């Protein structure tokens, strides 16, 4: 299990798979520090689109562990209170969470301090 106290920074790539070309949107964490639960099993942070200058929206995002699985809730999604299950890959430098839909995929990266 990951201790979110070790994560220093988050970024997200959201890819929309279109018929003629894939469209990728980049988001980065906007505020420091991230808010981590005392037990280290959940983290809350804000993300902002860095590709579109006129998009000033910030998306409150929470990633949490429950029953040895990881989930995400975010104001980015249509239903901000719906937990979506994440696939997880971890290396020495980062943790990568993936959420795949029918014609879109999200990669959320947490970089270790």
PDB file of C-alpha atoms in Angstrom:
ATOM      1  CA  UNK A   1       0.000   0.000   0.000  1.00  0.00           C
ATOM      2  CA  UNK A   2       1.220   3.501  -0.785  1.00  0.00           C
ATOM      3  CA  UNK A   3       1.646   6.155   1.886  1.00  0.00           C
ATOM      4  CA  UNK A   4       0.503   9.420   0.276  1.00  0.00           C
ATOM      5  CA  UNK A   5       2.767  11.357   2.651  1.00  0.00           C
ATOM      6  CA  UNK A   6       5.567  10.352   0.247  1.00  0.00           C
ATOM      7  CA  UNK A   7       3.911  12.052  -2.771  1.00  0.00           C
ATOM      8  CA  UNK A   8       5.099  15.604  -3.412  1.00  0.00           C
ATOM      9  CA  UNK A   9       3.274  16.598  -6.588  1.00  0.00           C
ATOM     10  CA  UNK A  10       0.522  15.423  -8.991  1.00  0.00           C
ATOM     11  CA  UNK A  11      -0.091  15.864 -12.700  1.00  0.00           C
ATOM     12  CA  UNK A  12      -2.728  14.357 -14.985  1.00  0.00           C
ATOM     13  CA  UNK A  13      -2.979  13.597 -18.685  1.00  0.00           C
ATOM     14  CA  UNK A  14      -6.493  13.029 -20.025  1.00  0.00           C
ATOM     15  CA  UNK A  15      -6.692  11.544 -23.522  1.00  0.00           C
ATOM     16  CA  UNK A  16      -9.862  11.713 -25.577  1.00  0.00           C
ATOM     17  CA  UNK A  17      -9.738   9.118 -28.371  1.00  0.00           C
ATOM     18  CA  UNK A  18     -11.389  10.634 -31.440  1.00  0.00           C
ATOM     19  CA  UNK A  19     -11.998   9.029 -34.819  1.00  0.00           C
ATOM     20  CA  UNK A  20      -9.444  11.163 -36.642  1.00  0.00           C
ATOM     21  CA  UNK A  21      -6.939  11.928 -33.824  1.00  0.00           C
ATOM     22  CA  UNK A  22      -6.423  11.591 -30.097  1.00  0.00           C
ATOM     23  CA  UNK A  23      -6.671  14.778 -28.047  1.00  0.00           C
ATOM     24  CA  UNK A  24      -4.567  15.048 -24.891  1.00  0.00           C
ATOM     25  CA  UNK A  25      -5.168  17.584 -22.131  1.00  0.00           C
ATOM     26  CA  UNK A  26      -2.541  18.264 -19.468  1.00  0.00           C
ATOM     27  CA  UNK A  27      -3.359  19.199 -15.879  1.00  0.00           C
ATOM     28  CA  UNK A  28      -1.043  20.085 -13.028  1.00  0.00           C
ATOM     29  CA  UNK A  29      -1.416  20.471  -9.307  1.00  0.00           C
ATOM     30  CA  UNK A  30      -2.045  24.128  -8.514  1.00  0.00           C
ATOM     31  CA  UNK A  31      -1.541  24.502  -4.794  1.00  0.00           C
ATOM     32  CA  UNK A  32       0.911  23.228  -2.234  1.00  0.00           C
ATOM     33  CA  UNK A  33       0.840  21.361   0.002  1.00  0.00           C
ATOM     34  CA  UNK A  34      -1.412  18.456  -0.787  1.00  0.00           C
ATOM     35  CA  UNK A  35      -3.752  17.439   2.005  1.00  0.00           C
ATOM     36  CA  UNK A  36      -3.031  13.923   3.248  1.00  0.00           C
ATOM     37  CA  UNK A  37      -5.118  12.018   5.773  1.00  0.00           C
ATOM     38  CA  UNK A  38      -3.280  11.140   9.023  1.00  0.00           C
ATOM     39  CA  UNK A  39      -3.192   7.444   8.082  1.00  0.00           C
ATOM     40  CA  UNK A  40      -1.702   8.271   4.651  1.00  0.00           C
ATOM     41  CA  UNK A  41      -4.462   6.419   2.774  1.00  0.00           C
ATOM     42  CA  UNK A  42      -6.067   9.426   1.052  1.00  0.00           C
ATOM     43  CA  UNK A  43      -4.840  12.625  -0.546  1.00  0.00           C
ATOM     44  CA  UNK A  44      -6.695  15.720  -1.773  1.00  0.00           C
ATOM     45  CA  UNK A  45      -5.308  18.310  -4.196  1.00  0.00           C
ATOM     46  CA  UNK A  46      -6.405  20.652  -6.987  1.00  0.00           C
ATOM     47  CA  UNK A  47      -5.654  20.290 -10.696  1.00  0.00           C
ATOM     48  CA  UNK A  48      -5.741  22.956 -13.409  1.00  0.00           C
ATOM     49  CA  UNK A  49      -5.616  22.619 -17.202  1.00  0.00           C
ATOM     50  CA  UNK A  50      -2.243  23.975 -18.363  1.00  0.00           C
ATOM     51  CA  UNK A  51      -3.040  23.704 -22.094  1.00  0.00           C
ATOM     52  CA  UNK A  52      -5.977  26.103 -22.245  1.00  0.00           C
ATOM     53  CA  UNK A  53      -5.225  29.575 -20.903  1.00  0.00           C
ATOM     54  CA  UNK A  54      -8.868  30.663 -20.729  1.00  0.00           C
ATOM     55  CA  UNK A  55      -9.819  27.626 -18.611  1.00  0.00           C
ATOM     56  CA  UNK A  56      -9.291  28.906 -15.064  1.00  0.00           C
ATOM     57  CA  UNK A  57     -11.253  26.102 -13.435  1.00  0.00           C
ATOM     58  CA  UNK A  58      -9.560  24.156 -10.692  1.00  0.00           C
ATOM     59  CA  UNK A  59     -10.683  20.612 -10.001  1.00  0.00           C
ATOM     60  CA  UNK A  60     -10.696  19.336  -6.436  1.00  0.00           C
ATOM     61  CA  UNK A  61      -9.479  15.739  -6.589  1.00  0.00           C
ATOM     62  CA  UNK A  62      -9.215  13.006  -3.973  1.00  0.00           C
ATOM     63  CA  UNK A  63      -7.430   9.688  -4.395  1.00  0.00           C
ATOM     64  CA  UNK A  64      -7.950   7.121  -1.671  1.00  0.00           C
ATOM     65  CA  UNK A  65      -7.308   3.510  -0.785  1.00  0.00           C
ATOM     66  CA  UNK A  66     -10.091   1.236   0.394  1.00  0.00           C
ATOM     67  CA  UNK A  67      -9.936  -2.562   0.777  1.00  0.00           C
ATOM     68  CA  UNK A  68      -6.524  -2.677  -0.980  1.00  0.00           C
ATOM     69  CA  UNK A  69      -7.945  -0.854  -4.035  1.00  0.00           C
ATOM     70  CA  UNK A  70      -7.506   2.762  -5.161  1.00  0.00           C
ATOM     71  CA  UNK A  71     -10.279   5.155  -6.184  1.00  0.00           C
ATOM     72  CA  UNK A  72     -10.612   8.719  -7.420  1.00  0.00           C
ATOM     73  CA  UNK A  73     -13.288  11.372  -6.849  1.00  0.00           C
ATOM     74  CA  UNK A  74     -12.990  14.712  -8.618  1.00  0.00           C
ATOM     75  CA  UNK A  75     -14.978  17.800  -9.486  1.00  0.00           C
ATOM     76  CA  UNK A  76     -13.546  17.206 -12.975  1.00  0.00           C
ATOM     77  CA  UNK A  77     -16.059  14.384 -13.445  1.00  0.00           C
ATOM     78  CA  UNK A  78     -19.768  14.882 -14.075  1.00  0.00           C
ATOM     79  CA  UNK A  79     -20.569  13.213 -10.741  1.00  0.00           C
ATOM     80  CA  UNK A  80     -17.932  14.584  -8.361  1.00  0.00           C
ATOM     81  CA  UNK A  81     -18.979  12.239  -5.520  1.00  0.00           C
ATOM     82  CA  UNK A  82     -18.755   9.027  -7.562  1.00  0.00           C
ATOM     83  CA  UNK A  83     -15.644   6.953  -6.722  1.00  0.00           C
ATOM     84  CA  UNK A  84     -13.984   5.527  -9.839  1.00  0.00           C
ATOM     85  CA  UNK A  85     -11.605   2.543  -9.513  1.00  0.00           C
ATOM     86  CA  UNK A  86      -7.988   3.068 -10.551  1.00  0.00           C
ATOM     87  CA  UNK A  87      -5.300   0.763 -11.889  1.00  0.00           C
ATOM     88  CA  UNK A  88      -1.939   1.389 -10.227  1.00  0.00           C
ATOM     89  CA  UNK A  89       1.702   1.116 -11.300  1.00  0.00           C
ATOM     90  CA  UNK A  90       4.536   2.194  -9.035  1.00  0.00           C
ATOM     91  CA  UNK A  91       8.241   2.854  -9.561  1.00  0.00           C
ATOM     92  CA  UNK A  92      10.903   4.423  -7.358  1.00  0.00           C
ATOM     93  CA  UNK A  93      10.146   7.924  -8.701  1.00  0.00           C
ATOM     94  CA  UNK A  94       6.374   7.921  -9.153  1.00  0.00           C
ATOM     95  CA  UNK A  95       3.027   6.249  -8.827  1.00  0.00           C
ATOM     96  CA  UNK A  96       0.785   6.125 -11.901  1.00  0.00           C
ATOM     97  CA  UNK A  97      -2.976   5.765 -11.615  1.00  0.00           C
ATOM     98  CA  UNK A  98      -5.002   4.908 -14.726  1.00  0.00           C
ATOM     99  CA  UNK A  99      -8.736   5.200 -15.341  1.00  0.00           C
ATOM    100  CA  UNK A 100      -9.903   3.944 -18.733  1.00  0.00           C
ATOM    101  CA  UNK A 101     -13.280   4.601 -20.281  1.00  0.00           C
ATOM    102  CA  UNK A 102     -14.830   3.639 -23.587  1.00  0.00           C
ATOM    103  CA  UNK A 103     -13.157   6.421 -25.583  1.00  0.00           C
ATOM    104  CA  UNK A 104     -10.982   8.175 -23.033  1.00  0.00           C
ATOM    105  CA  UNK A 105      -8.162   7.379 -20.640  1.00  0.00           C
ATOM    106  CA  UNK A 106      -6.796   9.284 -17.666  1.00  0.00           C
ATOM    107  CA  UNK A 107      -3.256   8.952 -16.323  1.00  0.00           C
ATOM    108  CA  UNK A 108      -2.667  10.567 -12.931  1.00  0.00           C
ATOM    109  CA  UNK A 109       0.950  10.730 -11.830  1.00  0.00           C
ATOM    110  CA  UNK A 110       2.108  11.251  -8.264  1.00  0.00           C
ATOM    111  CA  UNK A 111       5.794  12.099  -7.926  1.00  0.00           C
ATOM    112  CA  UNK A 112       7.681  11.116  -4.787  1.00  0.00           C
ATOM    113  CA  UNK A 113       9.582  13.736  -2.807  1.00  0.00           C
TER     114      UNK A 113
END
